[in-house]
Amino acid sequence: MSEPSVEATDLVTLTIDGTDVSVPKGEMVIRAAEQLGVAVPRFCDHPLLDPVAACRACLVDVLDAGNGRPMKPQPACALEVAPGMKIATAASSQVARDMQSGILEFLLINHPLDCPMCDKAGECPLQNQAVSHGPLESRYDGAKRRFPKSLPLSALVLLDRERCVLCQRCTRFSEQISGDPLLALVERGAKSQIGAGPGCAYDSYFSGNVVQICPVGALTSADYRFQARPVDLASTPTTCENCAAGCALRTDARHYAVKRRLAAPDPSVNDDWNCDKGRFAFRSGHLDDRLTTPLIRRGTRLEPASWPEALDAAAQGLMKARRSVGVLPGGRLTHENALAYSRFARAVVGNNNIDFRARAISEEETTFLTWLATRKNPDWVDYRALDAAKQVVLVCLEPEDECPMIFLRLRKAWRRRGLPVTTIAAYASRGSHKMGARLRATRPGTEASVLRGMADAGQLDAGTIVLLGERAALAPGLLSEVARLADDAGLRFAWVPRRAGEMGALQAGCLPGLLPAGHSVADDKAKIELAAMWHMPIPDSPGLDTQAMLEAAAAGSLSALLVGGVEPADLRDPALAHRAFGKAYTISLEQRVSEVTQLADVVFPVALLEEQEGTFVNWTAEARSVGLVNPQAVAPMPDVRVLSALARAMGKQVAMRNMRNPAQARAIYAELDVRRGIPAPRPSVRPGPADVPRLVLDKDVIEVTLAGWRQLLDGSRCLDGADALVATAPAPVMRLSAVTAAKVGLSAGAVATLSAGDSTWTGPVEITSMVDDVVWIPLRSVSECGRLDAQPGDRVRLGAGGAA
């Protein structure tokens, strides 16, 4: 979607340093000066924050305010343009030069001379502007104010208060952008300083942004502190791999080791921001369990092997299995690697047993995703569509935890223009409150009935956008209802997966009923065209999804599994996965030792994301480039190269012809006919019941419906090594209503236990305004509360203490 044009009647013309410039009505003088390339110093000003004119460094001489009269010097960041206004900056006015130089001199009075040890040195706006606009020498010979170094605002963010110039960028970001007003200007007069509230830590999912926008090095990152100098760093633009948002990043490396990641500006996706997981979770691939050499199982032990030996062993295992092979690529791959798995399954193995979903799934979701990928002329929703929406409805999606950039967009739209946001959930989360969202209190599993009720009541009009999370797979009839409303009523919607590679895997055809580029397996014309391109026949038989492959492998009817970085704990039934990987001939392509490694017959080490280039496809279906950060890779081959070599070892190199690296894979995908062929049928599953029986098993134990989602900072292995980040993860709690708590005699802070079969989850209780007879817990939390073998919507037992 292109930027809206500005009508000529909405433009204001003013003069800056003798040059006319036209800018939109309501613009600030500092932005008008930027259009002319005029340098105006500033510290508090940021284009995405409300003006506050705190530092006064941007004072300009107002020769004519637009009414024929001058004004005293004004801060350009807070002065709105007016027709006929005449402004003189330091480039043409001695008054402005003196004012700006004087302000910089004042700001430097208490600033310490610790540039040689400051992390900001070399990229510090205060350094740069002190040279360009400040005095050459200081006239101050008094004592500078001192504070103890350094004050930890959280496990991630440290504050050197004597460096602070009180620009309040950090406090405004926390209040306006992230909605976490935990930082404030405290004390008064000469004692004024930035601080957190009493007894509060600055624990926000977006805290790293205040470090990046701090203009003077007062806020520093505990993770990056004293790691490198800017002059030592090699910067690479890339894309974040930690969710489907597609945030632009700048990765800084020194001696081929990543030292930090910063948010890169991209107004179409992440503005100037990113979340702390995207910023700090990059160390897991460099721990001691990194795989650097192939492994082969000999007897009961895995032993190192050469690449030719491992490739031959894997090839023999696959050829022995013939077509009785399942392919599980996982949802974290780049688009190019996902396409390689899709082609390997169809052209090398010769079946449609492939599924990227390493999580709880349903047959309804399989049909829905196939329908979604094969729709004709789909109207993709993007971030700008959210900006312009009349209403946004969230279903089975918690944006702050599952796609933080959607959260920031919705919060911005709510703050600026009052965007109505409705969340269909069991309770209003912290993120929902920060977006001003209205709750449609819903028992998990009944979302389809609620959405249909909204449609029947005329509450889903043409300006409404529905955002679906991956948990929609567990709500019977929900995806069918969305598909029906999209086809019959023109409802605009978007499917928002949690993993970065899932949308790319969908485009690559990593589903049993889907071919690459949005073609159904049932589309004979597409199969003929694809077979001609790949020089191999495309299989006709229906394929198996993730659950069916694991069940078949555990039962012995599927002989081999090809796995790409799948964690059994992410699956609906980890015990089943262990049985399947243990019984079938398992080939695993991994970066680190995992549970699958311990069960695999052949293990191939593959390159980290920073060691390869490629593409992620974000939830808006936009391709986002991944840059090569480290050309000195420990494991030099990405998945696509390993699969190509494996096909050659099987004597089927023609099937993977011209597909040895990401660039070739990308070129092959570009050749595919992306015009939609025969659309797949939409799902038609009936909604679940609007209510369920409420059982009391005995006086101490009741049966309740489980609700929950994975929080942004959870037990994911990608957080390994990011100790400071993990320390900021929210403590796990069990949320339930006062009515539900009273049934088993629970109070706030008490310990309760949930159980399903032989599995349990035990944690502290938090009384929350929410649906009765429902209990919410974080899935895969950092703390060890146990693992509950149940999914949202399942019935579980609740008891006080360990009574469940």
Coordinates of N, CA, C and O in Angstrom, one line a residue, residues 411-513:
R411 N -1.5 -0.2 19.2 CA -1.5 0.7 20.3 C -1.3 2.2 19.7 O -1.9 3.1 20.2
K412 N -0.5 2.3 18.7 CA -0.3 3.6 18.1 C -1.6 4.1 17.5 O -1.9 5.3 17.6
A413 N -2.3 3.2 16.8 CA -3.5 3.6 16.1 C -4.6 4.0 17.2 O -5.4 4.9 17.0
W414 N -4.6 3.2 18.3 CA -5.5 3.5 19.4 C -5.2 4.9 20.0 O -6.2 5.7 20.3
R415 N -4.0 5.2 20.3 CA -3.6 6.4 20.9 C -3.9 7.6 20.0 O -4.3 8.7 20.4
R416 N -3.6 7.5 18.7 CA -3.7 8.6 17.8 C -5.1 8.9 17.3 O -5.5 10.0 17.1
R417 N -5.9 7.8 17.0 CA -7.2 8.0 16.5 C -8.3 7.2 17.1 O -9.4 7.1 16.6
G418 N -8.0 6.6 18.2 CA -9.0 5.8 18.9 C -9.5 4.6 18.3 O -10.7 4.2 18.3
L419 N -8.6 3.9 17.5 CA -8.9 2.6 16.8 C -9.6 1.7 17.8 O -9.0 1.3 18.8
P420 N -10.9 1.2 17.5 CA -11.5 0.2 18.3 C -10.9 -1.2 18.1 O -10.8 -1.7 17.0
V421 N -10.4 -1.8 19.2 CA -9.8 -3.1 19.2 C -10.6 -4.0 20.0 O -11.0 -3.6 21.2
T422 N -11.0 -5.1 19.5 CA -11.8 -6.1 20.3 C -11.0 -7.4 20.4 O -10.4 -7.9 19.4
T423 N -10.9 -7.9 21.6 CA -10.2 -9.2 21.7 C -11.1 -10.3 22.2 O -11.9 -10.1 23.2
I424 N -11.2 -11.4 21.5 CA -12.0 -12.5 21.9 C -11.1 -13.5 22.7 O -10.3 -14.2 22.1
A425 N -11.3 -13.4 24.0 CA -10.4 -14.1 24.9 C -11.0 -14.4 26.2 O -12.1 -13.9 26.5
A426 N -10.3 -15.2 27.0 CA -10.8 -15.5 28.4 C -10.7 -14.3 29.3 O -11.5 -14.2 30.3
Y427 N -9.7 -13.5 29.1 CA -9.6 -12.3 30.0 C -8.8 -11.2 29.2 O -8.2 -11.5 28.2
A428 N -8.9 -10.0 29.7 CA -8.2 -8.9 29.1 C -6.8 -8.9 29.7 O -6.6 -8.6 30.8
S429 N -5.8 -9.1 28.8 CA -4.4 -9.2 29.2 C -3.9 -7.8 29.4 O -4.5 -6.8 29.1
R430 N -2.6 -7.8 29.9 CA -1.9 -6.5 30.1 C -1.8 -5.8 28.7 O -2.0 -4.6 28.6
G431 N -1.5 -6.5 27.7 CA -1.4 -5.9 26.4 C -2.7 -5.4 25.9 O -2.8 -4.4 25.2
S432 N -3.8 -6.1 26.2 CA -5.1 -5.6 25.8 C -5.4 -4.3 26.4 O -6.0 -3.4 25.7
H433 N -5.1 -4.1 27.7 CA -5.4 -2.9 28.3 C -4.5 -1.8 27.7 O -5.0 -0.6 27.5
K434 N -3.3 -2.0 27.3 CA -2.5 -1.0 26.7 C -2.9 -0.6 25.3 O -2.5 0.4 24.8
M435 N -3.7 -1.5 24.6 CA -4.2 -1.2 23.3 C -5.6 -0.6 23.4 O -6.3 -0.3 22.4
G436 N -6.2 -0.5 24.6 CA -7.5 0.0 24.8 C -8.5 -1.0 24.3 O -9.6 -0.6 23.9
A437 N -8.2 -2.3 24.3 CA -9.0 -3.3 23.7 C -10.3 -3.6 24.5 O -10.2 -3.6 25.8
R438 N -11.4 -3.8 23.9 CA -12.6 -4.3 24.5 C -12.7 -5.8 24.5 O -12.5 -6.4 23.5
L439 N -13.0 -6.4 25.7 CA -13.0 -7.8 25.8 C -14.3 -8.4 25.5 O -15.3 -7.9 26.0
R440 N -14.3 -9.4 24.6 CA -15.5 -10.3 24.5 C -15.1 -11.6 25.2 O -14.5 -12.5 24.7
A441 N -15.5 -11.6 26.5 CA -15.1 -12.7 27.3 C -15.6 -14.1 26.7 O -16.8 -14.2 26.5
T442 N -14.7 -15.0 26.5 CA -15.0 -16.2 25.8 C -14.3 -17.4 26.4 O -13.1 -17.4 26.7
R443 N -15.1 -18.5 26.5 CA -14.4 -19.7 26.9 C -13.6 -20.3 25.8 O -14.1 -20.4 24.6
P444 N -12.4 -20.7 26.0 CA -11.6 -21.3 24.9 C -12.4 -22.5 24.2 O -12.9 -23.3 24.9
G445 N -12.4 -22.5 22.9 CA -13.1 -23.5 22.1 C -14.4 -23.0 21.6 O -15.0 -23.6 20.7
T446 N -14.9 -21.8 22.1 CA -16.2 -21.3 21.6 C -16.0 -20.0 20.8 O -17.0 -19.3 20.6
E447 N -14.8 -19.7 20.3 CA -14.6 -18.5 19.6 C -15.4 -18.4 18.3 O -15.8 -17.3 17.9
A448 N -15.6 -19.5 17.7 CA -16.4 -19.5 16.4 C -17.8 -18.9 16.6 O -18.3 -18.1 15.9
S449 N -18.4 -19.4 17.7 CA -19.8 -18.9 18.0 C -19.8 -17.4 18.3 O -20.7 -16.7 17.9
V450 N -18.8 -16.9 19.0 CA -18.7 -15.5 19.3 C -18.5 -14.7 18.1 O -19.2 -13.6 17.9
L451 N -17.6 -15.1 17.2 CA -17.4 -14.4 15.9 C -18.6 -14.4 15.1 O -19.0 -13.4 14.5
R452 N -19.3 -15.5 15.0 CA -20.5 -15.6 14.2 C -21.6 -14.6 14.8 O -22.3 -14.0 14.0
G453 N -21.7 -14.6 16.1 CA -22.6 -13.7 16.7 C -22.3 -12.2 16.4 O -23.2 -11.4 16.2
M454 N -21.0 -11.9 16.4 CA -20.7 -10.5 16.0 C -21.1 -10.2 14.5 O -21.5 -9.1 14.2
A455 N -20.9 -11.2 13.7 CA -21.2 -11.0 12.2 C -22.7 -10.9 12.1 O -23.2 -10.0 11.4
D456 N -23.5 -11.7 12.8 CA -24.9 -11.7 12.7 C -25.5 -10.3 13.2 O -26.5 -9.8 12.8
A457 N -24.8 -9.7 14.2 CA -25.2 -8.5 14.8 C -24.7 -7.3 14.0 O -24.9 -6.1 14.4
G458 N -24.1 -7.5 12.8 CA -23.6 -6.4 12.0 C -22.4 -5.7 12.6 O -22.1 -4.5 12.2
Q459 N -21.6 -6.4 13.4 CA -20.4 -5.7 14.1 C -19.2 -6.0 13.3 O -18.1 -5.5 13.7
L460 N -19.2 -6.7 12.2 CA -18.0 -7.0 11.3 C -18.3 -6.3 10.0 O -18.8 -7.0 9.1
D461 N -18.0 -5.1 9.8 CA -18.3 -4.4 8.6 C -17.1 -4.4 7.7 O -16.1 -5.0 7.9
A462 N -17.2 -3.7 6.5 CA -16.1 -3.7 5.5 C -14.8 -3.1 6.1 O -13.8 -3.3 5.5
G463 N -14.9 -2.3 7.1 CA -13.7 -1.7 7.7 C -13.0 -2.5 8.8 O -12.1 -2.0 9.4
T464 N -13.6 -3.7 9.0 CA -13.1 -4.5 10.1 C -12.0 -5.5 9.6 O -12.1 -6.0 8.5
I465 N -10.9 -5.7 10.4 CA -9.9 -6.6 10.1 C -9.8 -7.6 11.2 O -9.8 -7.2 12.4
V466 N -9.9 -8.9 10.9 CA -9.8 -9.9 11.9 C -8.4 -10.5 11.8 O -7.9 -10.9 10.8
L467 N -7.7 -10.6 13.0 CA -6.4 -11.2 13.1 C -6.5 -12.5 13.8 O -6.9 -12.5 15.0
L468 N -6.0 -13.6 13.2 CA -6.1 -14.9 13.7 C -4.7 -15.4 14.2 O -3.8 -15.3 13.4
G469 N -4.6 -15.9 15.4 CA -3.4 -16.5 15.8 C -3.3 -18.0 15.5 O -4.3 -18.6 15.1
E470 N -2.2 -18.6 15.7 CA -2.0 -20.0 15.4 C -2.9 -20.9 16.3 O -3.2 -22.0 16.0
R471 N -3.3 -20.3 17.5 CA -4.1 -21.1 18.4 C -5.5 -21.3 17.9 O -6.3 -22.1 18.5
A472 N -5.8 -20.6 16.8 CA -7.2 -20.8 16.2 C -7.3 -22.3 15.7 O -8.4 -22.7 15.5
A473 N -6.2 -23.0 15.5 CA -6.3 -24.4 15.1 C -7.0 -25.2 16.1 O -7.5 -26.3 15.8
L474 N -7.0 -24.8 17.3 CA -7.6 -25.6 18.4 C -9.0 -25.2 18.8 O -9.6 -25.8 19.7
A475 N -9.6 -24.2 18.1 CA -10.9 -23.8 18.3 C -11.8 -24.3 17.2 O -11.8 -23.8 16.1
P476 N -12.6 -25.4 17.5 CA -13.4 -26.0 16.4 C -14.3 -25.1 15.7 O -15.1 -24.3 16.3
G477 N -14.2 -25.1 14.4 CA -15.1 -24.2 13.6 C -14.7 -22.8 13.4 O -15.3 -22.1 12.5
L478 N -13.7 -22.3 14.1 CA -13.3 -20.9 14.0 C -12.7 -20.6 12.6 O -13.1 -19.6 12.0
L479 N -11.8 -21.4 12.1 CA -11.2 -21.1 10.8 C -12.2 -21.3 9.7 O -12.2 -20.6 8.7
S480 N -13.1 -22.2 9.9 CA -14.2 -22.4 8.9 C -15.1 -21.2 8.9 O -15.5 -20.8 7.8
E481 N -15.4 -20.6 10.0 CA -16.2 -19.4 10.1 C -15.6 -18.2 9.4 O -16.2 -17.5 8.7
V482 N -14.3 -18.1 9.7 CA -13.5 -17.0 9.1 C -13.5 -17.1 7.5 O -13.7 -16.2 6.8
A483 N -13.3 -18.4 7.1 CA -13.3 -18.6 5.6 C -14.6 -18.3 5.0 O -14.7 -17.8 3.9
R484 N -15.7 -18.7 5.7 CA -17.0 -18.4 5.2 C -17.3 -17.0 5.1 O -17.8 -16.5 4.1
L485 N -17.0 -16.2 6.2 CA -17.2 -14.8 6.2 C -16.3 -14.1 5.1 O -16.7 -13.1 4.5
A486 N -15.1 -14.6 4.9 CA -14.3 -14.0 3.8 C -14.9 -14.2 2.4 O -14.9 -13.3 1.6
D487 N -15.3 -15.4 2.2 CA -15.9 -15.7 0.8 C -17.3 -15.1 0.6 O -17.6 -14.6 -0.4
D488 N -18.1 -15.1 1.6 CA -19.5 -14.7 1.5 C -19.7 -13.3 1.8 O -20.6 -12.6 1.2
A489 N -19.0 -12.7 2.7 CA -19.2 -11.3 3.2 C -18.0 -10.4 2.9 O -18.1 -9.2 3.3
G490 N -16.9 -10.9 2.3 CA -15.8 -10.1 2.0 C -15.0 -9.6 3.2 O -14.3 -8.6 3.2
L491 N -15.1 -10.4 4.3 CA -14.3 -10.1 5.5 C -12.8 -10.1 5.3 O -12.3 -11.0 4.6
R492 N -12.2 -9.0 5.7 CA -10.7 -9.0 5.6 C -10.1 -9.6 6.9 O -10.5 -9.3 8.0
F493 N -9.1 -10.5 6.7 CA -8.5 -11.1 7.8 C -7.1 -11.4 7.5 O -6.6 -11.3 6.3
A494 N -6.3 -11.8 8.5 CA -4.9 -12.2 8.3 C -4.6 -13.3 9.3 O -5.1 -13.3 10.5
W495 N -3.9 -14.3 8.9 CA -3.4 -15.4 9.8 C -2.0 -15.0 10.2 O -1.1 -14.7 9.4
V496 N -1.8 -15.0 11.5 CA -0.6 -14.5 12.1 C 0.1 -15.7 12.9 O -0.3 -15.9 14.0
P497 N 1.0 -16.4 12.2 CA 1.7 -17.5 12.9 C 2.7 -16.9 13.9 O 3.0 -15.7 13.9
R498 N 3.1 -17.7 14.8 CA 4.1 -17.2 15.9 C 5.5 -17.3 15.4 O 6.4 -16.5 15.8
R499 N 5.8 -18.3 14.5 CA 7.2 -18.5 14.1 C 7.5 -17.7 12.8 O 6.6 -17.5 11.9
A500 N 8.8 -17.3 12.6 CA 9.1 -16.5 11.5 C 9.1 -17.2 10.2 O 8.9 -16.5 9.1
G501 N 9.2 -18.5 10.2 CA 9.3 -19.2 8.9 C 8.0 -19.8 8.4 O 8.0 -20.4 7.3
E502 N 6.9 -19.7 9.1 CA 5.7 -20.4 8.8 C 5.1 -19.9 7.5 O 4.6 -20.7 6.7
M503 N 5.0 -18.6 7.4 CA 4.4 -18.1 6.1 C 5.2 -18.4 4.9 O 4.7 -18.7 3.9
G504 N 6.5 -18.4 5.0 CA 7.4 -18.8 3.9 C 7.2 -20.2 3.6 O 7.2 -20.6 2.4
A505 N 7.1 -21.1 4.6 CA 6.9 -22.5 4.4 C 5.6 -22.8 3.7 O 5.4 -23.7 2.9
L506 N 4.6 -22.0 4.1 CA 3.3 -22.1 3.4 C 3.4 -21.8 1.9 O 2.9 -22.5 1.1
Q507 N 4.1 -20.7 1.6 CA 4.3 -20.4 0.2 C 5.2 -21.4 -0.5 O 5.0 -21.7 -1.7
A508 N 6.1 -22.1 0.2 CA 6.9 -23.1 -0.4 C 6.2 -24.4 -0.5 O 6.8 -25.4 -1.1
G509 N 5.0 -24.5 0.0 CA 4.2 -25.8 -0.2 C 4.6 -26.9 0.8 O 4.5 -28.0 0.5
C510 N 5.0 -26.5 2.0 CA 5.3 -27.5 3.0 C 4.1 -27.9 3.8 O 4.0 -27.9 5.0
L511 N 3.1 -28.3 3.1 CA 1.8 -28.9 3.6 C 1.5 -30.1 2.8 O 1.8 -30.1 1.5
P512 N 0.8 -31.1 3.3 CA 0.5 -32.3 2.5 C -0.4 -32.1 1.3 O -0.3 -32.8 0.3
G513 N -1.2 -31.1 1.3 CA -2.1 -30.8 0.2 C -1.7 -29.6 -0.6 O -2.6 -29.1 -1.4

